[in-house]
């Protein structure tokens, strides 16, 4: 560690370090001390130190000794103190600083280098205002969130089913969301964070408090164990929510541009019932006046949607407004920029690219969080030192599902409350009290589409949405709301930015959702007779079909029959099947000949969407059709006519005998 962070002429620098000997021989006596390099006065100089650490031979503090040295594999903690005056820092800027360990012969055997801001007491600073976003976002953990897929019809509803129990682990002691909230709980009164929450995550945690189950296979669930942890985490957030700015993203944290491009923009909108539900849980109504699109990028169309929904402040990446002041200019500009949209004038808050890189990178340096914090502080100090009397406003926006070391996160918010050249503001305050800097027109970089949720995933979402909408037309309004509302929320979860980093998991999620709505639709079907054969006794005998509804609500259906030539059926219109019952329907039919007909039958929604499986019916007809009867009648008439002719002839008797031809001799033989 290195203290203090704010150096005064009378300050004492304190370093606490662990010295370790990884070698196979004793080190012998060791000396260690602080030493500094020449002052850096520009951000470009500071940026160069990341790849090429500058020399630190400009000034040296008195050394301390470890006379016994270190044996092979031995480690020991040392504390080193030196007056700041020994390093002779007098100029405004950032000084390279190194903690150096040397052997008895003067060879350097260990070295840690950092950067130390210095503001001389003769310099008055207006200070830099920093709006720090603190994302408490997670990913979806439920499918429909309602009854278990395996619940049989007629059984009581079960607790919500979660696909996994990782949310419990995140809010439990030591979990990611627990650590982030712990830091927010410990900030000083002068620090106001911009807490970013997802109504979907708050809803999940609230559901957990009343009991839930976790799927361990397609057909088996176990009781979830995270109810108490979820309740405790929500109570802690509720306690501090009023001290900070609470911002809600749309339900599920949707991928705005990808959904808008795929024709599913409605899934990305802010819905007031979600905000109201979150307010009931937390006791504070979150604002939707601040929008934070994924990666800070929006198309013009998506921007219009966001502003029309009520957002007046939009967090944007620097690449979204690339025509701002040059980064190699004399001073870093404030974050605020004008952002015109069709729905009105908004303000963009644009984080500085270097600060963003350092903020995100600090979370990766888990072995040296103090050094990561010090590097970020040095950058903030250099921004302040560019124009000490000119207060500017900056924004720090961590990754959405940030997982920093606890020490790094704590130090960051502590610095905002304790360092005299930094102060904390919320995102709304930053936008409302900062003179905007023109950064040009909104741009959506061509490369941004590659990071969106995939077009295949968006297409699958649209297909499931069509299945749900079609089935809604088969139910009454109240029943449709009860049975299908969970699917609307699940579709919004399917479009979450959480799937950006795991496209395969996103596709698996929406495919599972499609299977579930398909299973629901398959519970309404048409059944064939046991023998599979129907027999019609007359030309207009009806075809009697059995319809079955295994759902707990009535369903309206239509019957679609594909018939061969010589067999025709009539339309019976829309039929309602009572909940959990069967219903027989007499379908008008007509045949033109005897024989066996193969008829394909399919139950559909009123909108012609398929329900259940198609069945094939074998229909036998023993009746004669009109043509056959006509031919038979004609033949019968011909037969009757022939018989009458014969009878008439017979009744008339034989006529006079005809003369016998031949000679008299012949006639005498006759």
XYZ file of C-alpha atoms in Angstrom:
670
model
C 0.000 0.000 0.000
C 0.959 3.622 -0.455
C -0.317 6.488 1.702
C -1.362 9.267 1.586
C -3.035 9.761 -1.759
C -2.992 13.553 -1.404
C 0.571 14.791 -0.866
C 1.228 17.890 1.241
C 4.617 19.466 2.016
C 4.437 18.084 5.560
C 3.121 14.660 4.512
C 4.883 11.467 5.456
C 4.879 8.839 2.725
C 4.205 5.356 4.003
C 4.742 2.151 2.029
C 3.744 -1.262 3.305
C 5.246 -4.000 1.136
C 5.892 -7.716 1.230
C 9.431 -8.765 0.328
C 9.848 -12.341 -0.900
C 12.961 -14.291 -1.904
C 12.096 -16.702 -4.722
C 15.712 -17.765 -5.179
C 17.764 -20.627 -3.747
C 20.314 -18.511 -1.848
C 20.164 -16.000 0.974
C 19.830 -12.427 -0.194
C 22.144 -10.979 2.399
C 21.398 -7.511 3.830
C 18.819 -5.478 1.931
C 18.079 -1.785 1.619
C 14.824 -0.237 0.379
C 13.661 3.299 -0.278
C 11.457 5.580 -2.371
C 12.798 7.496 -5.342
C 11.127 9.675 -7.937
C 11.560 10.770 -11.535
C 10.956 14.076 -13.275
C 7.480 15.574 -13.181
C 4.996 14.733 -15.968
C 2.718 17.558 -17.050
C 0.636 16.190 -19.936
C -1.715 13.262 -20.423
C 0.291 12.054 -23.405
C 3.400 11.799 -21.210
C 1.358 9.933 -18.657
C 0.019 7.541 -21.260
C 3.559 6.667 -22.325
C 4.446 5.402 -18.862
C 2.163 2.374 -19.278
C 4.392 0.839 -21.954
C 7.706 2.442 -20.951
C 8.084 3.270 -17.227
C 10.168 6.437 -16.909
C 13.380 6.610 -14.888
C 13.147 7.520 -11.222
C 16.598 8.853 -10.465
C 15.749 12.521 -9.925
C 15.454 12.398 -6.120
C 15.887 9.800 -3.375
C 14.472 9.388 0.110
C 16.683 7.955 2.867
C 16.915 4.129 2.770
C 15.854 1.642 5.401
C 17.600 -1.663 5.959
C 16.721 -5.296 6.425
C 20.045 -6.417 7.811
C 19.168 -10.082 8.148
C 18.053 -10.332 4.519
C 15.799 -13.156 3.359
C 16.416 -16.899 3.251
C 15.329 -18.884 0.166
C 11.531 -18.886 -0.067
C 11.185 -16.522 2.900
C 8.803 -13.545 2.841
C 8.415 -10.666 5.245
C 6.339 -7.513 5.440
C 8.133 -4.210 5.818
C 6.905 -0.688 6.496
C 8.842 2.212 5.067
C 8.293 5.874 5.934
C 9.854 9.014 4.499
C 8.966 12.716 4.630
C 7.537 13.970 1.343
C 10.002 16.849 1.536
C 12.866 14.382 0.976
C 11.607 13.814 -2.562
C 11.626 17.560 -3.290
C 8.356 17.667 -5.237
C 7.490 21.274 -5.982
C 5.771 21.435 -9.358
C 2.155 20.756 -10.298
C 1.815 17.438 -12.070
C 2.368 13.723 -11.659
C 5.657 12.244 -10.502
C 6.929 8.759 -11.352
C 7.615 7.045 -8.033
C 9.388 3.757 -7.349
C 9.885 1.599 -4.274
C 13.278 0.007 -4.847
C 14.960 -2.879 -2.986
C 18.723 -3.245 -3.352
C 21.320 -5.746 -2.233
C 24.376 -4.798 -0.179
C 26.438 -4.251 -3.353
C 23.843 -1.847 -4.792
C 22.144 -4.147 -7.291
C 18.383 -3.676 -7.653
C 16.640 -6.939 -6.668
C 13.071 -5.648 -6.453
C 11.123 -2.717 -7.767
C 7.515 -1.484 -7.841
C 6.724 1.672 -9.788
C 3.662 3.922 -9.672
C 2.626 7.538 -10.226
C 2.128 10.172 -7.564
C -0.020 13.297 -8.160
C 1.184 16.508 -6.576
C -0.763 19.770 -6.133
C 1.402 22.499 -4.567
C -0.345 24.442 -1.780
C 0.070 27.623 -3.797
C -2.201 26.284 -6.548
C -5.922 26.779 -6.077
C -7.946 24.062 -7.771
C -11.597 24.244 -8.682
C -11.609 20.454 -8.684
C -12.904 17.880 -11.133
C -16.444 16.605 -10.746
C -16.913 12.902 -11.367
C -20.176 11.089 -12.034
C -19.545 7.437 -11.205
C -22.007 4.831 -12.459
C -22.338 1.874 -10.102
C -23.988 -0.977 -12.017
C -25.883 -3.558 -9.944
C -26.873 -5.531 -13.031
C -27.011 -9.265 -13.539
C -28.376 -11.633 -16.184
C -31.725 -13.454 -16.508
C -32.103 -16.631 -14.453
C -35.714 -17.615 -15.235
C -37.546 -18.809 -18.301
C -41.189 -17.842 -17.819
C -40.806 -17.521 -14.076
C -44.149 -19.162 -13.462
C -45.267 -22.719 -13.057
C -42.779 -25.527 -13.580
C -42.932 -27.013 -17.090
C -43.643 -30.436 -15.605
C -46.650 -29.425 -13.523
C -49.659 -31.529 -14.487
C -52.962 -29.855 -15.396
C -55.180 -29.313 -12.394
C -52.283 -29.269 -9.921
C -51.666 -26.181 -7.731
C -49.218 -23.637 -9.021
C -45.637 -24.105 -7.942
C -43.031 -21.517 -6.852
C -41.104 -19.850 -9.698
C -38.466 -22.035 -11.302
C -34.956 -20.628 -11.840
C -32.656 -22.094 -14.458
C -29.726 -21.914 -12.019
C -28.906 -20.563 -8.569
C -26.049 -18.240 -9.491
C -28.007 -15.119 -8.476
C -28.076 -16.494 -4.935
C -24.290 -16.897 -5.023
C -23.915 -13.338 -6.321
C -25.877 -11.697 -3.482
C -24.557 -14.036 -0.777
C -21.573 -12.983 1.336
C -18.540 -12.465 -0.895
C -20.509 -12.635 -4.150
C -20.173 -10.060 -6.895
C -23.375 -8.101 -6.185
C -22.742 -8.376 -2.459
C -19.291 -6.808 -2.831
C -20.546 -3.978 -5.045
C -23.366 -3.169 -2.651
C -20.999 -3.324 0.334
C -18.845 -0.637 -1.246
C -21.882 1.562 -1.902
C -22.939 1.152 1.730
C -19.604 2.465 3.010
C -19.296 5.668 0.983
C -19.076 8.961 2.790
C -21.957 11.385 2.869
C -20.369 13.608 0.233
C -20.316 10.857 -2.389
C -23.423 10.287 -4.508
C -23.260 7.343 -6.849
C -25.460 6.689 -9.841
C -26.770 3.227 -8.959
C -27.939 1.380 -12.072
C -30.444 -1.429 -11.556
C -32.511 -3.739 -13.725
C -36.180 -4.191 -12.709
C -35.840 -7.798 -13.857
C -33.068 -8.507 -11.338
C -35.026 -6.819 -8.539
C -38.077 -8.888 -9.510
C -36.057 -12.099 -9.427
C -34.658 -11.334 -5.993
C -38.104 -10.447 -4.719
C -39.494 -13.747 -6.042
C -36.671 -15.608 -4.328
C -37.672 -14.223 -0.943
C -41.034 -16.039 -1.136
C -39.520 -19.382 -2.122
C -38.372 -20.727 -5.467
C -37.064 -23.852 -7.107
C -33.986 -24.490 -9.242
C -34.014 -26.712 -12.320
C -31.402 -29.475 -12.163
C -32.687 -31.303 -15.242
C -35.518 -31.071 -17.752
C -37.894 -32.826 -15.363
C -36.469 -32.241 -11.890
C -36.198 -29.211 -9.602
C -34.863 -28.644 -6.107
C -35.783 -25.972 -3.540
C -33.671 -22.828 -3.909
C -31.607 -21.806 -0.896
C -31.147 -18.101 -1.599
C -34.326 -16.617 -0.147
C -32.749 -15.159 3.036
C -29.726 -13.810 1.138
C -31.981 -12.179 -1.460
C -34.130 -10.574 1.230
C -31.069 -9.241 3.055
C -29.544 -7.813 -0.125
C -32.777 -6.049 -1.092
C -33.100 -4.606 2.412
C -29.559 -3.232 2.233
C -30.186 -1.648 -1.167
C -33.464 -0.191 0.053
C -31.636 1.439 2.972
C -29.156 3.356 0.783
C -31.193 3.872 -2.408
C -32.456 7.280 -1.305
C -28.915 8.571 -0.723
C -27.910 8.103 -4.353
C -29.427 8.442 -7.808
C -31.266 5.230 -8.635
C -31.466 4.612 -12.404
C -33.462 1.792 -13.987
C -32.607 0.296 -17.363
C -35.498 -1.254 -19.329
C -36.625 -4.655 -18.057
C -33.988 -7.297 -18.779
C -31.384 -4.717 -19.908
C -32.262 -5.191 -23.601
C -29.973 -4.921 -26.592
C -31.757 -1.857 -27.954
C -30.265 -1.604 -31.425
C -30.327 -5.324 -32.215
C -33.993 -5.621 -31.224
C -34.941 -2.453 -33.113
C -33.180 -3.730 -36.226
C -35.008 -7.051 -35.949
C -38.426 -5.426 -35.668
C -38.768 -6.142 -31.937
C -38.259 -2.618 -30.592
C -41.287 -2.957 -28.298
C -39.347 -5.487 -26.202
C -36.761 -2.801 -25.370
C -39.115 -0.104 -24.092
C -39.379 1.139 -20.555
C -42.686 -0.028 -19.082
C -44.206 1.855 -16.153
C -45.489 -1.290 -14.380
C -41.861 -2.458 -14.119
C -40.841 0.822 -12.513
C -43.807 0.702 -10.138
C -42.983 -2.873 -9.107
C -39.360 -1.907 -8.411
C -40.501 1.075 -6.344
C -42.705 -1.194 -4.220
C -39.749 -3.428 -3.435
C -37.137 -0.720 -2.785
C -39.303 2.081 -1.434
C -37.731 4.488 -3.959
C -38.907 5.117 -7.507
C -35.982 4.731 -9.887
C -35.587 7.312 -12.607
C -35.709 6.510 -16.298
C -34.490 9.962 -17.283
C -30.976 8.526 -17.666
C -30.407 5.960 -20.420
C -27.310 3.783 -20.657
C -27.362 1.835 -23.949
C -25.058 -1.193 -24.275
C -21.479 -0.174 -25.064
C -22.725 3.426 -25.073
C -23.834 3.149 -28.710
C -27.171 3.933 -30.390
C -28.568 4.352 -33.869
C -30.606 7.471 -34.621
C -33.802 5.403 -34.564
C -32.961 3.842 -31.203
C -32.062 7.282 -29.833
C -35.452 8.621 -30.918
C -37.141 5.729 -29.095
C -35.117 6.339 -25.944
C -35.781 10.078 -25.844
C -39.466 9.594 -26.682
C -39.680 7.266 -23.671
C -38.584 10.115 -21.394
C -34.803 9.939 -21.212
C -33.116 13.328 -21.146
C -29.583 12.103 -20.406
C -27.877 9.392 -22.470
C -24.531 7.803 -21.601
C -22.606 7.413 -24.862
C -19.217 6.079 -25.834
C -16.722 8.455 -27.402
C -17.007 6.591 -30.730
C -20.711 7.493 -30.859
C -19.811 11.211 -30.992
C -16.386 11.156 -32.632
C -16.181 14.775 -33.767
C -15.434 16.298 -30.402
C -12.319 18.205 -29.341
C -9.069 16.474 -30.220
C -7.672 14.403 -27.344
C -4.269 16.036 -27.864
C -5.757 19.478 -27.238
C -4.764 21.748 -24.382
C -7.333 20.412 -21.941
C -9.730 17.537 -21.555
C -13.317 18.651 -22.264
C -16.240 18.031 -19.955
C -18.395 14.994 -20.638
C -21.657 16.773 -21.537
C -22.673 17.213 -25.182
C -25.885 18.305 -26.936
C -27.802 15.353 -28.369
C -30.749 16.303 -30.594
C -33.432 13.678 -31.289
C -36.843 13.680 -32.961
C -38.492 13.434 -29.548
C -36.627 16.406 -28.122
C -33.248 17.684 -27.014
C -31.180 15.381 -24.801
C -27.765 15.646 -23.202
C -25.102 13.043 -23.872
C -22.557 12.198 -21.194
C -19.421 10.917 -22.881
C -16.754 9.200 -20.754
C -13.109 9.836 -21.510
C -11.607 6.898 -23.437
C -8.402 6.642 -21.383
C -10.240 6.828 -18.080
C -12.608 4.118 -19.296
C -9.686 1.874 -20.208
C -8.046 2.360 -16.840
C -11.311 1.850 -14.951
C -12.069 -1.442 -16.688
C -8.440 -2.581 -16.579
C -8.204 -1.996 -12.855
C -10.760 -4.738 -12.264
C -8.420 -7.185 -14.001
C -5.394 -6.365 -11.814
C -6.538 -8.456 -8.887
C -3.020 -8.947 -7.544
C -2.318 -5.202 -7.423
C -5.563 -3.238 -6.907
C -3.745 -0.403 -5.142
C -1.464 0.194 -8.123
C -4.473 0.132 -10.482
C -6.241 2.698 -8.339
C -3.147 4.902 -8.231
C -2.839 4.842 -12.014
C -6.467 5.968 -12.385
C -5.931 8.683 -9.770
C -2.896 9.932 -11.663
C -5.016 10.324 -14.805
C -7.746 12.192 -12.937
C -5.121 14.411 -11.327
C -3.567 15.234 -14.683
C -6.992 16.249 -16.055
C -7.384 18.564 -13.063
C -3.832 19.909 -13.442
C -4.425 20.855 -17.094
C -6.576 23.786 -15.933
C -6.644 23.841 -12.134
C -9.028 26.784 -11.901
C -11.438 25.394 -14.528
C -13.791 22.827 -13.046
C -14.772 20.124 -15.491
C -17.176 17.222 -15.261
C -16.190 13.661 -16.121
C -18.085 10.390 -16.206
C -16.823 6.958 -15.193
C -18.919 4.101 -16.564
C -17.654 0.626 -15.630
C -18.561 -2.487 -17.610
C -22.235 -3.382 -17.121
C -21.547 -6.551 -15.142
C -18.482 -5.223 -13.396
C -16.552 -7.518 -11.070
C -13.733 -5.446 -9.532
C -11.575 -6.440 -6.549
C -13.288 -5.181 -3.413
C -10.222 -3.153 -2.389
C -10.090 -1.414 -5.766
C -13.777 -0.532 -5.713
C -13.642 0.727 -2.126
C -10.613 2.899 -2.812
C -12.223 4.403 -5.890
C -15.317 5.695 -4.111
C -13.269 6.720 -1.082
C -11.052 8.886 -3.270
C -14.089 10.746 -4.595
C -15.051 11.715 -1.065
C -11.633 12.527 0.394
C -9.368 14.047 -2.243
C -9.766 17.840 -2.356
C -9.325 18.019 -6.136
C -12.150 15.544 -6.818
C -15.857 15.706 -6.035
C -18.827 13.441 -6.682
C -21.981 14.218 -8.677
C -24.794 12.094 -10.083
C -25.389 11.624 -13.784
C -28.417 13.945 -13.695
C -26.445 16.638 -11.871
C -23.567 16.251 -14.322
C -25.870 16.777 -17.292
C -27.854 19.588 -15.727
C -24.991 21.746 -14.451
C -22.291 21.333 -17.115
C -21.847 23.468 -20.207
C -22.236 21.116 -23.198
C -19.346 20.567 -25.580
C -20.307 19.952 -29.206
C -19.077 16.549 -30.383
C -20.963 16.447 -33.667
C -23.664 14.119 -34.940
C -24.479 10.688 -33.577
C -22.640 7.799 -35.251
C -23.188 4.072 -34.985
C -19.831 2.472 -35.854
C -19.893 -0.317 -38.435
C -18.001 -2.570 -36.034
C -20.663 -2.214 -33.334
C -23.044 -4.685 -34.964
C -20.549 -7.495 -34.399
C -20.936 -7.174 -30.633
C -24.753 -7.173 -30.623
C -26.804 -10.229 -29.819
C -26.904 -12.270 -33.013
C -29.440 -11.869 -35.796
C -30.272 -15.570 -35.344
C -31.191 -14.941 -31.726
C -33.347 -11.930 -32.623
C -35.071 -13.974 -35.329
C -35.834 -16.748 -32.841
C -37.251 -14.179 -30.427
C -39.565 -12.941 -33.178
C -40.706 -16.494 -33.955
C -41.579 -17.182 -30.320
C -43.330 -13.823 -30.082
C -45.516 -14.815 -33.051
C -46.402 -18.152 -31.431
C -47.401 -16.405 -28.205
C -49.434 -13.717 -30.000
C -51.215 -16.336 -32.098
C -52.122 -18.402 -29.030
C -53.346 -15.297 -27.234
C -56.071 -15.083 -29.890
C -57.334 -18.500 -28.761
C -57.870 -17.401 -25.145
C -60.106 -14.915 -23.408
C -58.454 -11.708 -22.221
C -58.237 -12.667 -18.558
C -57.044 -16.191 -19.331
C -54.525 -14.912 -21.863
C -53.069 -12.525 -19.299
C -52.812 -15.283 -16.698
C -51.304 -17.895 -19.000
C -49.196 -15.848 -21.405
C -48.014 -12.732 -19.560
C -44.971 -14.641 -18.244
C -43.970 -15.263 -21.853
C -43.929 -11.542 -22.555
C -41.412 -11.035 -19.754
C -39.414 -14.060 -20.901
C -39.169 -12.609 -24.408
C -37.774 -9.403 -22.963
C -35.229 -11.446 -21.019
C -34.323 -13.248 -24.243
C -33.190 -9.915 -25.729
C -30.874 -9.053 -22.828
C -27.392 -7.628 -23.342
C -26.236 -10.412 -21.014
C -26.197 -12.718 -24.052
C -23.686 -10.512 -25.886
C -20.843 -12.297 -24.177
C -22.411 -15.728 -24.578
C -24.398 -16.010 -27.794
C -24.734 -19.786 -27.430
C -26.407 -19.393 -24.038
C -28.765 -16.798 -25.493
C -29.830 -19.110 -28.310
C -30.286 -21.991 -25.862
C -32.480 -19.746 -23.715
C -34.845 -18.715 -26.512
C -34.980 -22.247 -27.950
C -35.998 -23.551 -24.557
C -38.654 -20.852 -24.424
C -39.915 -21.937 -27.837
C -40.164 -25.540 -26.687
C -42.168 -24.447 -23.663
C -44.789 -22.481 -25.613
C -44.968 -25.365 -28.098
C -45.676 -27.781 -25.242
C -48.438 -25.464 -24.043
C -50.019 -25.342 -27.500
C -49.733 -29.113 -27.848
C -52.088 -29.601 -24.906
C -54.971 -28.676 -27.192
C -55.509 -31.295 -29.865
C -57.876 -33.383 -31.975
C -58.029 -37.116 -31.294
C -58.746 -39.962 -33.721
C -61.002 -42.931 -32.850
C -59.303 -45.943 -31.310
C -59.577 -47.909 -34.552
C -58.631 -44.879 -36.604
C -61.605 -45.563 -38.921
C -64.862 -43.665 -39.416
C -67.868 -45.181 -41.261
C -70.447 -42.948 -42.923
C -73.854 -44.518 -43.528
C -75.257 -41.888 -45.877
C -74.092 -39.247 -48.286
C -74.591 -36.470 -45.759
C -73.661 -38.195 -42.517
C -71.640 -35.806 -40.305
C -68.028 -36.522 -39.366
C -67.927 -36.667 -35.551
C -64.566 -35.448 -34.177
C -63.297 -35.331 -30.592
C -61.403 -32.230 -29.438
C -59.369 -32.310 -26.222
C -58.187 -29.405 -24.035
C -55.720 -30.308 -21.268
C -55.225 -26.690 -20.214
C -56.794 -25.076 -17.173
C -58.511 -22.413 -19.278
C -61.054 -22.572 -22.145
C -59.563 -22.439 -25.631
C -61.117 -21.280 -28.916
C -60.127 -23.375 -31.926
C -60.866 -24.057 -35.563
C -60.832 -27.399 -37.412
C -58.887 -27.755 -40.631
C -59.541 -30.868 -42.747
C -57.744 -31.760 -45.985
C -59.988 -34.095 -48.002
C -59.512 -36.030 -51.264
C -61.788 -35.740 -54.350
C -65.224 -37.245 -53.792
C -65.316 -36.204 -50.131
C -66.099 -32.709 -48.819
C -66.587 -31.151 -45.365
C -68.142 -27.920 -44.154
C -66.675 -25.219 -41.899
C -67.988 -25.333 -38.310
C -66.391 -21.967 -37.415
C -64.735 -21.177 -34.088
C -65.340 -23.729 -31.325
C -64.650 -23.276 -27.627
C -63.357 -26.266 -25.669
C -63.926 -25.999 -21.911
C -60.914 -26.158 -19.598
C -59.655 -29.680 -18.976
C -62.415 -31.307 -21.042
C -63.188 -33.042 -24.323
C -65.777 -31.913 -26.811
C -67.391 -33.749 -29.718
C -68.025 -31.750 -32.855
C -70.209 -32.816 -35.802
C -68.598 -31.636 -39.008
C -70.933 -31.570 -42.053
C -69.680 -34.006 -44.702
C -70.782 -35.192 -48.142
C -69.547 -38.056 -50.317
C -69.923 -38.704 -54.035
C -68.989 -42.362 -54.099
C -68.429 -45.391 -51.935
C -64.970 -46.340 -50.734
C -62.320 -45.319 -48.224
C -61.007 -41.758 -47.943
C -57.856 -40.606 -46.117
C -58.524 -37.270 -44.410
C -55.841 -35.178 -42.640
C -57.116 -33.245 -39.638
C -55.453 -30.369 -37.766
C -56.651 -28.214 -34.902
C -55.699 -24.531 -35.188
C -56.100 -21.264 -33.364
C -58.580 -18.728 -34.755
C -55.556 -17.215 -36.483
C -54.760 -20.552 -38.184
C -51.755 -21.389 -35.989
C -51.214 -25.104 -35.496
C -52.325 -26.726 -32.221
C -51.358 -30.273 -31.297
C -50.428 -32.938 -33.801
C -51.945 -33.521 -37.224
C -54.002 -36.718 -37.379
C -54.950 -38.926 -40.330
C -58.472 -40.359 -40.452
C -59.655 -43.308 -42.545
C -63.269 -42.608 -43.582
C -65.360 -45.389 -45.139
C -68.517 -44.630 -47.083
C -71.202 -47.242 -47.833
C -73.621 -44.752 -49.316
C -74.133 -44.090 -53.021
C -73.507 -40.659 -54.266
C -75.863 -38.782 -56.619
C -74.024 -39.778 -59.811
C -73.945 -43.427 -58.814
C -77.637 -43.343 -57.999
C -78.436 -41.696 -61.341
C -76.553 -44.323 -63.306
C -78.150 -47.099 -61.294
C -81.597 -45.562 -61.804
C -81.070 -45.288 -65.551
C -79.926 -48.889 -65.769
C -82.928 -49.949 -63.772
C -85.252 -48.040 -66.101
C -83.691 -49.708 -69.148
C -84.084 -53.103 -67.526
C -87.723 -52.451 -66.646
C -88.427 -51.326 -70.222
C -86.965 -54.502 -71.659
C -89.053 -56.663 -69.333
C -92.240 -54.796 -70.311
C -91.580 -55.321 -74.012
C -91.174 -59.045 -73.527
C -94.359 -59.280 -71.474
C -96.399 -57.410 -74.098
C -95.202 -59.695 -76.819
C -96.039 -62.763 -74.811
C -99.563 -61.546 -74.028
C -100.403 -61.016 -77.709
C -99.830 -64.749 -78.514
C -98.421 -66.414 -81.786
C -99.623 -65.249 -85.346
C -100.901 -67.464 -88.448
C -98.505 -70.217 -89.546
C -96.325 -69.289 -92.496
C -96.428 -71.431 -95.715
C -93.856 -74.194 -95.797
C -91.456 -73.737 -98.657
C -90.203 -76.645 -100.837
C -91.444 -79.346 -103.297
C -94.555 -81.471 -102.784
C -92.310 -84.316 -101.761
C -90.697 -82.167 -99.182
C -93.981 -80.955 -97.901
C -95.303 -84.532 -97.673
C -92.399 -85.286 -95.308
C -93.374 -82.500 -93.174
